[in-house]
XYZ file of N, CA and C in Angstrom:
384
model
N -64.937 -19.095 -16.762
C -63.820 -19.883 -17.111
C -63.517 -20.880 -15.991
N -63.222 -22.034 -16.442
C -63.017 -23.119 -15.504
C -61.573 -23.137 -15.039
N -61.383 -23.408 -13.809
C -60.058 -23.461 -13.225
C -59.494 -24.863 -13.406
N -58.287 -24.872 -13.879
C -57.613 -26.143 -14.091
C -56.710 -26.378 -12.886
N -56.742 -27.592 -12.413
C -55.923 -27.893 -11.246
C -54.449 -28.033 -11.657
N -53.652 -27.845 -10.700
C -52.208 -27.924 -10.939
C -51.841 -29.344 -11.335
N -52.456 -30.297 -10.755
C -52.169 -31.688 -11.085
C -52.509 -31.972 -12.532
N -53.660 -31.467 -12.964
C -54.074 -31.656 -14.348
C -53.086 -30.984 -15.290
N -52.696 -29.800 -14.909
C -51.730 -29.051 -15.726
C -50.403 -29.811 -15.809
N -49.969 -30.366 -14.698
C -48.719 -31.125 -14.685
C -48.826 -32.352 -15.581
N -49.984 -33.066 -15.509
C -50.180 -34.238 -16.348
C -50.206 -33.855 -17.811
N -50.886 -32.759 -18.104
C -50.975 -32.285 -19.485
C -49.581 -31.921 -20.003
N -48.832 -31.206 -19.204
C -47.475 -30.803 -19.605
C -46.585 -32.039 -19.784
N -46.690 -32.986 -18.869
C -45.897 -34.207 -18.961
C -46.230 -34.959 -20.239
N -47.516 -35.048 -20.561
C -47.940 -35.741 -21.775
C -47.401 -35.037 -23.009
N -47.522 -33.712 -23.045
C -47.041 -32.936 -24.198
C -45.521 -33.088 -24.335
N -44.837 -32.969 -23.238
C -43.370 -33.066 -23.282
C -42.955 -34.463 -23.726
N -43.612 -35.501 -23.190
C -43.287 -36.876 -23.594
C -43.536 -37.077 -25.079
N -44.674 -36.578 -25.560
C -45.019 -36.739 -26.971
C -44.003 -36.014 -27.852
N -43.600 -34.835 -27.448
C -42.663 -34.051 -28.261
C -41.228 -34.595 -28.160
N -40.901 -35.105 -27.008
C -39.533 -35.598 -26.820
C -39.344 -37.046 -27.251
N -40.408 -37.769 -27.488
C -40.300 -39.175 -27.885
C -39.470 -39.349 -29.154
N -39.709 -38.564 -30.252
C -38.864 -38.741 -31.440
C -37.392 -38.387 -31.170
N -37.209 -37.366 -30.334
C -35.838 -36.965 -30.006
C -35.148 -38.089 -29.235
N -35.844 -38.671 -28.267
C -35.276 -39.770 -27.486
C -34.980 -40.959 -28.384
N -35.882 -41.227 -29.344
C -35.670 -42.342 -30.267
C -34.420 -42.096 -31.117
N -34.266 -40.847 -31.606
C -33.071 -40.513 -32.394
C -31.809 -40.624 -31.540
N -31.915 -40.197 -30.293
C -30.754 -40.301 -29.403
C -30.380 -41.760 -29.166
N -31.371 -42.626 -29.036
C -31.077 -44.058 -28.899
C -30.364 -44.573 -30.145
N -30.835 -44.125 -31.324
C -30.179 -44.517 -32.577
C -28.745 -44.013 -32.623
N -28.547 -42.797 -32.115
C -27.186 -42.246 -32.085
C -26.307 -43.041 -31.128
N -26.877 -43.489 -30.015
C -26.115 -44.329 -29.085
C -25.632 -45.589 -29.789
N -26.527 -46.197 -30.585
C -26.125 -47.393 -31.334
C -24.984 -47.069 -32.292
N -25.112 -45.923 -32.967
C -24.044 -45.519 -33.900
C -22.733 -45.285 -33.153
N -22.837 -44.607 -32.009
C -21.623 -44.349 -31.232
C -20.999 -45.650 -30.744
N -21.837 -46.621 -30.373
C -21.299 -47.927 -29.966
C -20.532 -48.561 -31.126
N -21.108 -48.463 -32.332
C -20.444 -49.017 -33.518
C -19.126 -48.293 -33.779
N -19.138 -46.977 -33.647
C -17.912 -46.182 -33.849
C -16.874 -46.553 -32.789
N -17.319 -46.705 -31.538
C -16.391 -47.102 -30.466
C -15.743 -48.446 -30.771
N -16.543 -49.390 -31.276
C -15.990 -50.703 -31.616
C -14.944 -50.578 -32.723
N -15.263 -49.762 -33.724
C -14.289 -49.563 -34.810
C -13.012 -48.922 -34.285
N -13.173 -47.911 -33.430
C -11.995 -47.245 -32.860
C -11.170 -48.215 -32.021
N -11.840 -49.096 -31.284
C -11.107 -50.102 -30.510
C -10.299 -50.999 -31.443
N -10.916 -51.402 -32.566
C -10.193 -52.223 -33.549
C -8.999 -51.483 -34.121
N -9.195 -50.198 -34.399
C -8.092 -49.380 -34.932
C -6.979 -49.271 -33.891
N -7.361 -49.062 -32.618
C -6.357 -48.976 -31.552
C -5.539 -50.259 -31.457
N -6.221 -51.401 -31.581
C -5.513 -52.686 -31.513
C -4.513 -52.786 -32.664
N -4.961 -52.398 -33.867
C -4.051 -52.458 -35.025
C -2.897 -51.477 -34.858
N -3.181 -50.283 -34.319
C -2.107 -49.300 -34.100
C -1.086 -49.822 -33.092
N -1.572 -50.477 -32.041
C -0.642 -51.055 -31.058
C 0.250 -52.106 -31.712
N -0.362 -52.932 -32.573
C 0.428 -53.956 -33.277
C 1.466 -53.297 -34.179
N 1.070 -52.226 -34.861
C 2.013 -51.525 -35.746
C 3.118 -50.861 -34.933
N 2.767 -50.326 -33.761
C 3.797 -49.731 -32.905
C 4.864 -50.762 -32.555
N 4.423 -51.984 -32.270
C 5.385 -53.050 -31.977
C 6.305 -53.302 -33.153
N 5.734 -53.298 -34.351
C 6.567 -53.495 -35.548
C 7.529 -52.327 -35.728
N 7.023 -51.108 -35.504
C 7.878 -49.930 -35.664
C 9.005 -49.932 -34.637
N 8.728 -50.437 -33.439
C 9.797 -50.526 -32.439
C 10.922 -51.419 -32.949
N 10.546 -52.544 -33.560
C 11.560 -53.438 -34.125
C 12.331 -52.769 -35.246
N 11.610 -52.043 -36.094
C 12.261 -51.334 -37.205
C 13.182 -50.249 -36.657
N 12.702 -49.503 -35.648
C 13.541 -48.460 -35.037
C 14.826 -49.060 -34.472
N 14.692 -50.211 -33.820
C 15.876 -50.868 -33.245
C 16.868 -51.236 -34.351
N 16.339 -51.795 -35.449
C 17.224 -52.158 -36.570
C 17.862 -50.915 -37.178
N 17.074 -49.843 -37.322
C 17.617 -48.604 -37.895
C 18.712 -48.019 -37.002
N 18.534 -48.127 -35.691
C 19.590 -47.659 -34.783
C 20.879 -48.438 -35.017
N 20.741 -49.755 -35.222
C 21.922 -50.575 -35.519
C 22.573 -50.159 -36.820
N 21.747 -49.886 -37.824
C 22.275 -49.447 -39.125
C 22.966 -48.099 -38.974
N 22.364 -47.189 -38.195
C 22.992 -45.880 -37.964
C 24.375 -46.046 -37.346
N 24.483 -46.963 -36.386
C 25.789 -47.211 -35.757
C 26.807 -47.702 -36.768
N 26.358 -48.620 -37.635
C 27.282 -49.133 -38.659
C 27.671 -48.032 -39.637
N 26.696 -47.203 -40.022
C 26.992 -46.104 -40.955
C 27.966 -45.112 -40.330
N 27.809 -44.850 -39.037
C 28.759 -43.962 -38.358
C 30.168 -44.549 -38.412
N 30.262 -45.860 -38.205
C 31.565 -46.529 -38.266
C 32.159 -46.422 -39.669
N 31.324 -46.624 -40.681
C 31.794 -46.508 -42.072
C 32.230 -45.079 -42.361
N 31.438 -44.096 -41.905
C 31.815 -42.688 -42.096
C 33.179 -42.408 -41.473
N 33.402 -42.936 -40.270
C 34.683 -42.720 -39.595
C 35.822 -43.324 -40.409
N 35.581 -44.529 -40.950
C 36.630 -45.157 -41.765
C 36.904 -44.340 -43.017
N 35.839 -43.815 -43.644
C 36.037 -42.976 -44.827
C 36.796 -41.703 -44.463
N 36.466 -41.117 -43.307
C 37.195 -39.922 -42.875
C 38.675 -40.243 -42.692
N 38.954 -41.386 -42.044
C 40.352 -41.797 -41.861
C 41.029 -42.015 -43.216
N 40.319 -42.677 -44.135
C 40.884 -42.936 -45.468
C 41.121 -41.629 -46.214
N 40.171 -40.693 -46.091
C 40.342 -39.394 -46.749
C 41.579 -38.681 -46.218
N 41.780 -38.735 -44.905
C 42.950 -38.093 -44.308
C 44.236 -38.736 -44.831
N 44.255 -40.066 -44.865
C 45.447 -40.770 -45.364
C 45.679 -40.463 -46.840
N 44.600 -40.433 -47.615
C 44.719 -40.131 -49.040
C 45.254 -38.714 -49.248
N 44.771 -37.766 -48.448
C 45.283 -36.394 -48.550
C 46.787 -36.357 -48.260
N 47.224 -37.111 -47.246
C 48.657 -37.152 -46.925
C 49.450 -37.740 -48.088
N 48.934 -38.832 -48.666
C 49.616 -39.466 -49.803
C 49.698 -38.501 -50.976
N 48.597 -37.811 -51.265
C 48.593 -36.854 -52.379
C 49.576 -35.715 -52.124
N 49.693 -35.278 -50.883
C 50.670 -34.235 -50.554
C 52.094 -34.731 -50.788
N 52.380 -35.970 -50.372
C 53.719 -36.540 -50.587
C 53.994 -36.664 -52.081
N 52.998 -37.140 -52.848
C 53.167 -37.258 -54.304
C 53.446 -35.888 -54.909
N 52.728 -34.871 -54.450
C 52.961 -33.512 -54.950
C 54.369 -33.040 -54.643
N 54.843 -33.333 -53.431
C 56.210 -32.947 -53.061
C 57.234 -33.674 -53.935
N 57.012 -34.970 -54.161
C 57.932 -35.750 -55.009
C 57.940 -35.192 -56.428
N 56.757 -34.868 -56.947
C 56.683 -34.304 -58.302
C 57.416 -32.967 -58.372
N 57.277 -32.160 -57.328
C 57.997 -30.880 -57.300
C 59.512 -31.120 -57.296
N 59.957 -32.095 -56.487
C 61.388 -32.416 -56.446
C 61.871 -32.920 -57.800
N 61.078 -33.802 -58.434
C 61.460 -34.337 -59.740
C 61.513 -33.221 -60.782
N 60.567 -32.290 -60.709
C 60.584 -31.174 -61.658
C 61.850 -30.344 -61.462
N 62.240 -30.152 -60.205
C 63.473 -29.419 -59.931
C 64.695 -30.150 -60.465
N 64.744 -31.467 -60.252
C 65.871 -32.275 -60.748
C 65.910 -32.243 -62.267
N 64.748 -32.383 -62.909
C 64.694 -32.332 -64.374
C 65.158 -30.975 -64.895
N 64.807 -29.926 -64.187
C 65.248 -28.588 -64.605
C 66.768 -28.486 -64.509
N 67.349 -29.056 -63.454
C 68.815 -29.048 -63.310
C 69.455 -29.831 -64.454
N 68.895 -31.021 -64.752
C 69.429 -31.831 -65.857
C 69.289 -31.106 -67.189
N 68.162 -30.449 -67.383
C 67.957 -29.722 -68.639
C 68.975 -28.598 -68.760
N 69.221 -27.879 -67.683
C 70.227 -26.812 -67.705
C 71.616 -27.396 -67.987
N 71.921 -28.519 -67.360
C 73.210 -29.177 -67.555
C 73.379 -29.599 -69.013
N 72.309 -30.222 -69.579
C 72.378 -30.650 -70.978
C 72.511 -29.452 -71.912
N 71.793 -28.388 -71.615
C 71.897 -27.177 -72.442
C 73.329 -26.642 -72.430
N 73.931 -26.597 -71.261
C 75.296 -26.055 -71.186
C 76.280 -26.974 -71.913
N 76.122 -28.288 -71.819
C 77.009 -29.212 -72.534
C 76.767 -29.162 -74.028
N 75.519 -28.988 -74.408
C 75.215 -28.901 -75.842
C 75.904 -27.679 -76.451
N 75.918 -26.584 -75.731
C 76.597 -25.381 -76.222
C 78.103 -25.632 -76.337
N 78.679 -26.326 -75.374
C 80.108 -26.634 -75.419
C 80.435 -27.546 -76.599
N 79.571 -28.550 -76.791
C 79.805 -29.495 -77.900
C 79.748 -28.760 -79.227
N 78.784 -27.894 -79.407
C 78.673 -27.143 -80.659
C 79.889 -26.244 -80.851
N 80.351 -25.676 -79.767
C 81.524 -24.817 -79.841
C 82.744 -25.641 -80.250
N 82.877 -26.823 -79.665
C 83.992 -27.699 -80.007
C 83.895 -28.169 -81.451
N 82.684 -28.471 -81.875
C 82.503 -28.931 -83.255
C 82.920 -27.839 -84.242
N 82.658 -26.623 -83.922
C 83.021 -25.533 -84.830
C 84.536 -25.367 -84.926
N 85.207 -25.627 -83.871
C 86.658 -25.431 -83.857
C 87.439 -26.715 -84.062
N 86.801 -27.799 -84.181
C 87.485 -29.082 -84.299
C 88.015 -29.255 -85.721
N 89.240 -29.803 -85.856
C 89.787 -30.022 -87.189
C 89.053 -31.121 -87.929
N 88.378 -32.001 -87.217
C 87.677 -33.090 -87.879
C 86.460 -32.587 -88.645
N 85.834 -31.589 -88.152
C 84.626 -31.094 -88.815
C 84.961 -30.216 -90.012
N 86.189 -29.766 -90.109
C 86.560 -28.909 -91.231
C 86.939 -29.706 -92.455
N 87.044 -30.959 -92.386
C 87.417 -31.781 -93.532
C 86.377 -31.836 -94.538
């Protein structure tokens, strides 16, 4: 059996490895191209997202202003509700007082009606 030199073995191994790895290296180069394309797309998306963030900042600022106005309106409604409750309470008190006065008048009229009927029964004018 013939002895193979280490140099020959190294060259043979290098050749085999190069031959076997060549398709892999070619595919990796293709993947690099794809990744470059993906990176470019992502950069474009980032630019658009930054632009949208600027728009959202403006919208957020406007919404904060609207929130402030809505808080002011809510406060006014709360104040109006409180005033309306007070007015309704006063109206209820007045109605209670009027009901009491009407009850007094009704009692007064009832008592006078009884007197009038009594007088009518005993009056000489009604006996004619």
